[in-house]
Amino acid sequence: MHQSDQVYIDMGDEDFQSGDAGASKTFPKQCSALRKNGHVMLKGRPCKIVDMSTAQTGKHGHAKTHLVGIDLFTQKKHEDICPSTHNMEVPHVSRKEFQLIDVRDGYLALMDDAGEVRHDLRLPTNDKLTKEIRDRFARDEQLMITVLKAVDEEQVMAVKNVPE
């Protein structure tokens, strides 16, 4: 890939274009260095590690680490087993707070600390959280929305009142 560092992948009706922007979405970390409550990619999904155990195999075998994680966005459980000396991919996870300006057509209008407004984030898939945001916004409460981002996915995770 010398001429252009762009890759085009044809997936039926959808076109995906990828290019190297310099910033990776994940970084490698040795399996034995991972810790409970940390993050790891399991089955291609960003997960929070909820359980892990290491089992020593036979005389010349490698120790195996059993990882159990909960998907950060879907809350589904994923498991994997890897040799403790091998590297696993760890997602770069960020949490950011925005002030809620408007709720319209299933999308949120959010303002960051710099005053930049974005309109591209949907209401959360969690019905209870969506109802709470709609109800509190309808009562004219000043709200802060917590957004979690990992591996090009973003989702609203929490709502709270704007600090006085």
Coordinates of N, CA, C and O in Angstrom, one line a residue, residues 1-144:
M1 N 0.8 -1.2 0.0 CA 0.0 0.0 0.0 C 0.9 1.2 0.0 O 0.9 2.0 1.0
H2 N 1.6 1.4 -1.1 CA 2.5 2.6 -1.1 C 1.9 3.8 -1.7 O 2.1 4.9 -1.2
Q3 N 1.1 3.7 -2.8 CA 0.6 4.8 -3.5 C -0.4 5.6 -2.6 O -0.3 6.8 -2.4
S4 N -1.3 4.9 -2.0 CA -2.3 5.5 -1.1 C -2.5 4.7 0.1 O -2.7 3.5 0.0
D5 N -2.4 5.3 1.3 CA -2.6 4.5 2.5 C -4.1 4.3 2.8 O -4.5 4.3 3.9
Q6 N -4.9 4.2 1.8 CA -6.4 4.1 2.0 C -6.8 2.7 1.5 O -6.3 2.2 0.5
V7 N -7.7 2.1 2.2 CA -8.2 0.8 1.9 C -9.7 0.9 1.7 O -10.4 1.5 2.5
Y8 N -10.2 0.4 0.6 CA -11.6 0.4 0.4 C -12.2 -1.0 0.5 O -11.7 -2.0 -0.1
I9 N -13.2 -1.2 1.3 CA -13.8 -2.5 1.6 C -15.2 -2.4 1.1 O -16.0 -1.6 1.5
D10 N -15.6 -3.3 0.2 CA -16.9 -3.3 -0.3 C -17.7 -4.3 0.5 O -17.4 -5.5 0.6
M11 N -18.8 -3.8 1.2 CA -19.6 -4.7 2.0 C -21.0 -4.5 1.5 O -21.9 -4.0 2.2
G12 N -21.3 -5.0 0.3 CA -22.6 -4.9 -0.3 C -23.0 -3.5 -0.6 O -22.3 -2.8 -1.4
D13 N -24.0 -3.0 0.1 CA -24.5 -1.6 -0.2 C -23.7 -0.6 0.6 O -23.8 0.6 0.2
E14 N -22.9 -1.0 1.5 CA -22.2 0.0 2.3 C -20.8 0.0 1.9 O -20.2 -1.0 1.6
D15 N -20.2 1.2 1.8 CA -18.8 1.4 1.5 C -18.1 1.9 2.8 O -18.4 2.9 3.4
F16 N -17.0 1.1 3.1 CA -16.2 1.5 4.3 C -14.9 1.9 3.7 O -14.2 1.2 3.0
Q17 N -14.4 3.1 4.2 CA -13.1 3.6 3.7 C -12.3 3.8 5.0 O -12.7 4.3 6.0
S18 N -11.1 3.2 5.0 CA -10.2 3.3 6.2 C -8.9 3.9 5.7 O -8.4 3.6 4.7
G19 N -8.4 4.7 6.6 CA -7.1 5.3 6.3 C -6.4 5.4 7.7 O -7.0 5.4 8.7
D20 N -5.1 5.5 7.7 CA -4.3 5.6 8.9 C -4.2 7.0 9.4 O -3.6 7.8 8.7
A21 N -4.9 7.4 10.4 CA -4.9 8.8 10.9 C -3.8 9.0 11.9 O -3.7 10.1 12.5
G22 N -3.0 8.0 12.2 CA -1.9 8.2 13.1 C -2.3 7.7 14.6 O -1.4 7.3 15.3
A23 N -3.5 7.8 15.0 CA -3.9 7.5 16.3 C -4.6 6.1 16.3 O -5.6 6.0 15.5
S24 N -4.1 5.2 17.0 CA -4.7 3.9 17.1 C -5.9 3.8 18.0 O -6.0 4.6 19.0
K25 N -6.9 3.0 17.7 CA -8.0 2.8 18.6 C -7.8 1.9 19.7 O -8.5 1.8 20.7
T26 N -6.7 1.0 19.6 CA -6.3 0.1 20.6 C -4.8 0.1 20.8 O -4.1 0.6 20.0
F27 N -4.4 -0.5 21.9 CA -2.9 -0.7 22.1 C -2.7 -2.1 22.7 O -3.6 -2.6 23.3
P28 N -1.5 -2.7 22.4 CA -1.3 -4.1 22.9 C -0.8 -4.0 24.4 O -0.2 -3.1 24.8
K29 N -1.3 -5.1 25.1 CA -0.9 -5.2 26.5 C -0.8 -6.7 26.8 O -1.6 -7.5 26.4
Q30 N 0.3 -7.1 27.4 CA 0.5 -8.5 27.7 C -0.7 -9.0 28.6 O -1.1 -8.4 29.5
C31 N -1.2 -10.2 28.3 CA -2.4 -10.8 28.9 C -2.2 -10.8 30.4 O -3.1 -10.5 31.2
S32 N -1.0 -11.2 30.9 CA -0.8 -11.3 32.3 C -0.8 -9.9 33.0 O -0.9 -9.9 34.3
A33 N -0.7 -8.8 32.3 CA -0.7 -7.5 32.9 C -2.1 -6.9 33.0 O -2.3 -5.8 33.6
L34 N -3.0 -7.6 32.4 CA -4.4 -7.1 32.4 C -5.0 -7.3 33.8 O -4.5 -8.2 34.5
R35 N -5.9 -6.4 34.2 CA -6.4 -6.5 35.6 C -8.0 -6.4 35.6 O -8.5 -5.8 34.6
K36 N -8.6 -7.0 36.6 CA -10.0 -6.9 36.8 C -10.4 -5.4 36.8 O -9.7 -4.6 37.4
N37 N -11.5 -5.1 36.2 CA -12.1 -3.7 36.1 C -11.3 -2.9 35.0 O -11.6 -1.7 34.8
G38 N -10.3 -3.5 34.4 CA -9.6 -2.8 33.3 C -10.4 -3.1 32.0 O -11.5 -3.7 32.0
H39 N -9.9 -2.6 30.9 CA -10.5 -2.8 29.6 C -9.7 -3.7 28.7 O -8.5 -3.8 28.8
V40 N -10.4 -4.4 27.8 CA -9.8 -5.3 26.8 C -10.7 -5.5 25.6 O -11.9 -5.4 25.8
M41 N -10.2 -5.9 24.5 CA -11.0 -6.2 23.3 C -11.2 -7.7 23.4 O -10.3 -8.5 23.4
L42 N -12.5 -8.1 23.5 CA -12.9 -9.6 23.4 C -13.8 -9.8 22.3 O -14.8 -9.1 22.2
K43 N -13.5 -10.7 21.4 CA -14.3 -11.0 20.2 C -14.6 -9.8 19.4 O -15.7 -9.5 18.9
G44 N -13.6 -8.9 19.3 CA -13.7 -7.7 18.5 C -14.5 -6.5 19.2 O -14.8 -5.5 18.5
R45 N -14.9 -6.7 20.5 CA -15.7 -5.7 21.1 C -15.0 -5.1 22.4 O -14.3 -5.9 23.1
P46 N -15.1 -3.8 22.6 CA -14.5 -3.2 23.8 C -15.3 -3.7 25.1 O -16.5 -3.5 25.2
C47 N -14.5 -4.3 26.0 CA -15.2 -4.8 27.2 C -14.5 -4.4 28.5 O -13.3 -4.1 28.5
K48 N -15.2 -4.4 29.6 CA -14.7 -4.2 30.9 C -14.4 -5.6 31.5 O -15.4 -6.4 31.5
I49 N -13.3 -5.8 32.0 CA -12.9 -7.2 32.6 C -13.7 -7.3 33.9 O -13.4 -6.5 34.8
V50 N -14.5 -8.3 34.0 CA -15.2 -8.6 35.3 C -14.7 -9.8 36.0 O -14.9 -9.9 37.2
D51 N -14.0 -10.7 35.3 CA -13.4 -11.8 36.0 C -12.2 -12.3 35.1 O -12.3 -12.3 33.9
M52 N -11.2 -12.7 35.8 CA -10.1 -13.4 35.1 C -9.3 -14.3 36.0 O -9.3 -14.1 37.2
S53 N -8.9 -15.4 35.4 CA -8.1 -16.4 36.2 C -7.1 -17.0 35.3 O -7.2 -17.1 34.1
T54 N -6.0 -17.4 35.9 CA -4.8 -18.0 35.2 C -4.7 -19.4 35.7 O -4.7 -19.7 36.8
A55 N -4.6 -20.3 34.7 CA -4.4 -21.7 34.9 C -3.1 -22.2 34.4 O -2.7 -21.9 33.2
Q56 N -2.3 -22.9 35.2 CA -1.0 -23.4 34.7 C -1.3 -24.7 34.0 O -2.0 -25.6 34.5
T57 N -0.7 -24.9 32.8 CA -0.9 -26.1 32.1 C 0.2 -27.1 32.4 O 0.9 -26.9 33.4
G58 N 0.4 -28.1 31.5 CA 1.4 -29.1 31.8 C 2.8 -28.6 31.9 O 3.1 -27.5 32.0
K59 N 3.7 -29.6 32.0 CA 5.1 -29.4 32.3 C 5.8 -28.3 31.4 O 6.5 -27.5 31.9
H60 N 5.5 -28.4 30.1 CA 6.1 -27.4 29.1 C 5.1 -26.5 28.5 O 5.5 -25.7 27.6
G61 N 3.9 -26.5 29.0 CA 2.9 -25.6 28.4 C 2.9 -24.2 28.9 O 3.7 -23.9 29.9
H62 N 2.2 -23.3 28.3 CA 2.1 -21.9 28.8 C 0.9 -21.8 29.7 O -0.1 -22.5 29.6
A63 N 1.1 -20.9 30.7 CA -0.1 -20.5 31.5 C -1.1 -19.9 30.7 O -0.8 -19.1 29.8
K64 N -2.4 -20.2 30.9 CA -3.5 -19.7 30.1 C -4.3 -18.8 31.0 O -4.6 -19.1 32.2
T65 N -4.7 -17.6 30.5 CA -5.5 -16.7 31.2 C -6.9 -16.7 30.6 O -7.1 -16.6 29.4
H66 N -7.9 -16.9 31.5 CA -9.3 -16.9 31.1 C -9.9 -15.6 31.4 O -9.9 -15.1 32.6
L67 N -10.4 -14.8 30.4 CA -10.9 -13.5 30.6 C -12.4 -13.5 30.4 O -12.9 -14.1 29.5
V68 N -13.2 -12.8 31.3 CA -14.6 -12.6 31.1 C -14.8 -11.1 31.2 O -14.4 -10.4 32.1
G69 N -15.5 -10.6 30.1 CA -15.7 -9.2 30.1 C -17.1 -8.8 29.7 O -17.8 -9.7 29.1
I70 N -17.6 -7.7 30.1 CA -18.9 -7.2 29.7 C -18.7 -6.0 28.7 O -18.0 -5.1 28.9
D71 N -19.4 -6.2 27.5 CA -19.3 -5.2 26.5 C -19.7 -3.8 27.0 O -20.7 -3.7 27.7
L72 N -18.9 -2.8 26.7 CA -19.1 -1.5 27.3 C -20.4 -0.8 26.8 O -21.0 0.0 27.5
F73 N -20.8 -1.3 25.6 CA -22.0 -0.6 25.0 C -23.3 -1.5 24.9 O -24.4 -1.0 25.1
T74 N -23.1 -2.8 24.8 CA -24.3 -3.7 24.7 C -24.6 -4.4 26.0 O -25.6 -5.1 26.1
Q75 N -23.6 -4.4 26.9 CA -23.7 -5.1 28.2 C -23.7 -6.6 28.0 O -24.0 -7.4 29.0
K76 N -23.3 -7.1 26.8 CA -23.3 -8.6 26.6 C -22.0 -9.1 27.2 O -20.9 -8.5 27.2
K77 N -22.0 -10.4 27.7 CA -20.8 -11.0 28.2 C -20.0 -11.7 27.1 O -20.6 -12.4 26.3
H78 N -18.7 -11.5 27.2 CA -17.8 -12.1 26.2 C -16.7 -12.8 27.0 O -16.3 -12.3 28.1
E79 N -16.2 -14.0 26.5 CA -15.1 -14.7 27.2 C -14.0 -15.0 26.2 O -14.3 -15.2 25.0
D80 N -12.8 -15.2 26.7 CA -11.7 -15.6 25.8 C -10.6 -16.2 26.7 O -10.5 -15.9 27.9
I81 N -9.8 -17.1 26.1 CA -8.7 -17.7 26.8 C -7.5 -17.4 25.9 O -7.5 -17.6 24.7
C82 N -6.4 -16.9 26.6 CA -5.2 -16.7 25.8 C -3.9 -17.0 26.7 O -4.0 -17.0 27.9
P83 N -2.8 -17.4 26.0 CA -1.6 -17.6 26.8 C -1.2 -16.3 27.6 O -1.3 -15.2 27.0
S84 N -0.8 -16.4 28.8 CA -0.5 -15.2 29.6 C 0.6 -14.4 29.1 O 0.7 -13.2 29.4
T85 N 1.5 -15.0 28.2 CA 2.6 -14.2 27.7 C 2.2 -13.5 26.4 O 3.0 -12.7 25.9
H86 N 1.0 -13.8 25.8 CA 0.6 -13.2 24.6 C 0.0 -11.8 24.8 O -0.4 -11.5 25.9
N87 N 0.0 -11.0 23.8 CA -0.6 -9.6 23.9 C -2.0 -9.7 23.5 O -2.4 -10.4 22.6
M88 N -2.8 -8.8 24.2 CA -4.2 -8.6 23.9 C -4.3 -7.2 23.5 O -3.6 -6.3 23.9
E89 N -5.4 -6.8 22.7 CA -5.6 -5.5 22.4 C -6.5 -4.8 23.4 O -7.4 -5.4 23.9
V90 N -6.1 -3.6 23.9 CA -6.8 -2.9 24.9 C -7.3 -1.6 24.2 O -6.6 -0.9 23.6
P91 N -8.6 -1.3 24.3 CA -9.2 -0.1 23.6 C -8.9 1.1 24.4 O -8.7 1.1 25.6
H92 N -8.7 2.2 23.7 CA -8.6 3.5 24.3 C -10.0 4.0 24.6 O -10.8 4.1 23.8
V93 N -10.3 4.1 25.9 CA -11.6 4.5 26.4 C -11.6 5.9 27.0 O -10.7 6.2 27.8
S94 N -12.5 6.7 26.5 CA -12.6 8.0 27.1 C -14.0 8.3 27.6 O -15.0 7.8 27.0
R95 N -14.1 9.1 28.6 CA -15.4 9.5 29.1 C -15.4 11.1 29.1 O -14.5 11.7 29.6
K96 N -16.5 11.6 28.5 CA -16.5 13.1 28.4 C -17.9 13.6 28.8 O -18.9 12.9 28.6
E97 N -18.0 14.7 29.4 CA -19.3 15.3 29.8 C -19.7 16.5 28.9 O -18.8 17.3 28.6
F98 N -21.0 16.5 28.6 CA -21.5 17.6 27.7 C -22.7 18.1 28.4 O -23.4 17.4 29.1
Q99 N -23.0 19.4 28.2 CA -24.3 20.0 28.7 C -25.3 19.8 27.6 O -25.1 20.0 26.4
L100 N -26.5 19.3 28.1 CA -27.6 19.0 27.2 C -28.3 20.3 26.8 O -28.7 21.1 27.7
I101 N -28.4 20.6 25.5 CA -29.1 21.8 25.0 C -30.5 21.5 24.5 O -31.4 22.3 24.7
D102 N -30.6 20.4 23.8 CA -31.9 20.1 23.2 C -32.0 18.6 22.9 O -31.0 17.9 22.8
V103 N -33.3 18.1 22.9 CA -33.6 16.7 22.5 C -34.6 16.8 21.3 O -35.7 17.4 21.5
R104 N -34.2 16.3 20.2 CA -35.1 16.4 19.0 C -34.9 15.2 18.1 O -33.8 14.8 17.7
D105 N -36.0 14.6 17.7 CA -36.0 13.4 16.7 C -35.1 12.3 17.2 O -34.4 11.7 16.3
G106 N -35.0 12.0 18.5 CA -34.1 10.9 18.9 C -32.7 11.3 19.0 O -31.8 10.4 19.3
Y107 N -32.3 12.5 18.7 CA -30.9 13.0 18.8 C -30.8 14.0 19.9 O -31.7 14.8 20.2
L108 N -29.6 14.1 20.5 CA -29.3 15.1 21.5 C -28.4 16.2 20.9 O -27.5 15.9 20.1
A109 N -28.7 17.4 21.4 CA -27.8 18.5 21.0 C -27.0 18.8 22.3 O -27.5 19.0 23.4
L110 N -25.7 18.6 22.2 CA -24.8 18.6 23.3 C -23.7 19.7 23.1 O -23.1 19.8 22.0
M111 N -23.3 20.4 24.2 CA -22.3 21.4 24.1 C -21.1 21.0 25.1 O -21.3 20.6 26.2
D112 N -19.9 21.0 24.5 CA -18.7 20.7 25.3 C -18.2 21.9 26.1 O -18.8 23.0 26.0
D113 N -17.1 21.7 26.8 CA -16.5 22.8 27.6 C -16.1 24.0 26.8 O -16.1 25.1 27.3
A114 N -15.7 23.7 25.5 CA -15.2 24.8 24.7 C -16.4 25.6 24.0 O -16.1 26.5 23.2
G115 N -17.6 25.1 24.2 CA -18.8 25.8 23.6 C -19.1 25.2 22.2 O -20.0 25.7 21.6
E116 N -18.4 24.2 21.8 CA -18.8 23.5 20.5 C -20.0 22.7 20.7 O -20.2 21.9 21.7
V117 N -20.9 22.7 19.8 CA -22.2 22.0 19.8 C -22.1 20.8 18.8 O -21.7 21.0 17.7
R118 N -22.6 19.7 19.3 CA -22.8 18.5 18.4 C -24.2 18.0 18.4 O -24.8 18.1 19.4
H119 N -24.7 17.5 17.3 CA -26.0 17.0 17.1 C -26.1 15.6 16.6 O -27.1 15.1 16.2
D120 N -25.0 14.9 16.7 CA -24.9 13.6 16.1 C -25.1 12.4 17.0 O -24.9 11.2 16.6
L121 N -25.4 12.6 18.3 CA -25.5 11.5 19.2 C -26.9 11.2 19.5 O -27.7 12.0 19.9
R122 N -27.3 9.9 19.3 CA -28.6 9.4 19.5 C -28.9 9.3 21.0 O -28.0 9.2 21.8
L123 N -30.2 9.3 21.4 CA -30.6 9.0 22.7 C -30.1 7.6 23.0 O -30.0 6.8 22.1
P124 N -29.8 7.3 24.3 CA -29.3 5.9 24.6 C -30.3 4.8 24.3 O -31.5 5.0 24.2
T125 N -29.7 3.6 24.1 CA -30.6 2.4 23.8 C -31.2 1.9 25.1 O -32.2 1.2 25.1
N126 N -30.7 2.4 26.3 CA -31.3 2.0 27.5 C -32.6 2.9 27.8 O -32.5 4.1 27.9
D127 N -33.7 2.2 27.7 CA -35.0 2.9 27.8 C -35.2 3.7 29.1 O -35.7 4.8 29.0
K128 N -34.7 3.1 30.2 CA -34.8 3.8 31.5 C -34.0 5.2 31.4 O -34.5 6.2 31.9
L129 N -32.8 5.1 30.9 CA -32.0 6.3 30.8 C -32.6 7.3 29.8 O -32.6 8.5 30.1
T130 N -33.1 6.9 28.7 CA -33.8 7.7 27.7 C -35.0 8.4 28.4 O -35.1 9.6 28.2
K131 N -35.8 7.7 29.1 CA -37.0 8.3 29.8 C -36.5 9.3 30.8 O -37.1 10.4 30.9
E132 N -35.5 9.0 31.5 CA -35.0 10.0 32.5 C -34.5 11.3 31.9 O -34.8 12.4 32.4
I133 N -33.8 11.1 30.8 CA -33.3 12.3 30.1 C -34.5 13.1 29.6 O -34.5 14.4 29.8
R134 N -35.4 12.5 28.9 CA -36.6 13.2 28.3 C -37.4 13.9 29.4 O -37.8 15.0 29.3
D135 N -37.7 13.1 30.5 CA -38.5 13.7 31.6 C -37.8 14.9 32.3 O -38.4 15.9 32.5
R136 N -36.5 14.7 32.6 CA -35.8 15.8 33.3 C -35.6 17.0 32.4 O -35.7 18.2 32.8
F137 N -35.4 16.8 31.1 CA -35.3 17.9 30.1 C -36.6 18.6 30.0 O -36.6 19.9 29.9
A138 N -37.7 17.9 30.0 CA -39.0 18.5 29.9 C -39.3 19.4 31.1 O -40.1 20.3 31.0
R139 N -38.7 19.1 32.3 CA -38.9 19.9 33.5 C -37.9 21.0 33.6 O -37.7 21.6 34.6
D140 N -37.2 21.3 32.4 CA -36.3 22.4 32.3 C -35.1 22.3 33.3 O -34.5 23.3 33.7
E141 N -34.7 21.0 33.6 CA -33.5 20.9 34.5 C -32.3 21.1 33.6 O -32.3 20.7 32.4
Q142 N -31.2 21.7 34.2 CA -30.0 21.8 33.5 C -29.2 20.5 33.6 O -28.8 20.2 34.8
L143 N -28.9 19.8 32.5 CA -28.4 18.5 32.6 C -27.0 18.3 32.0 O -26.7 19.0 31.0
M144 N -26.2 17.5 32.6 CA -24.9 17.1 32.1 C -25.0 15.6 31.6 O -25.6 14.8 32.3

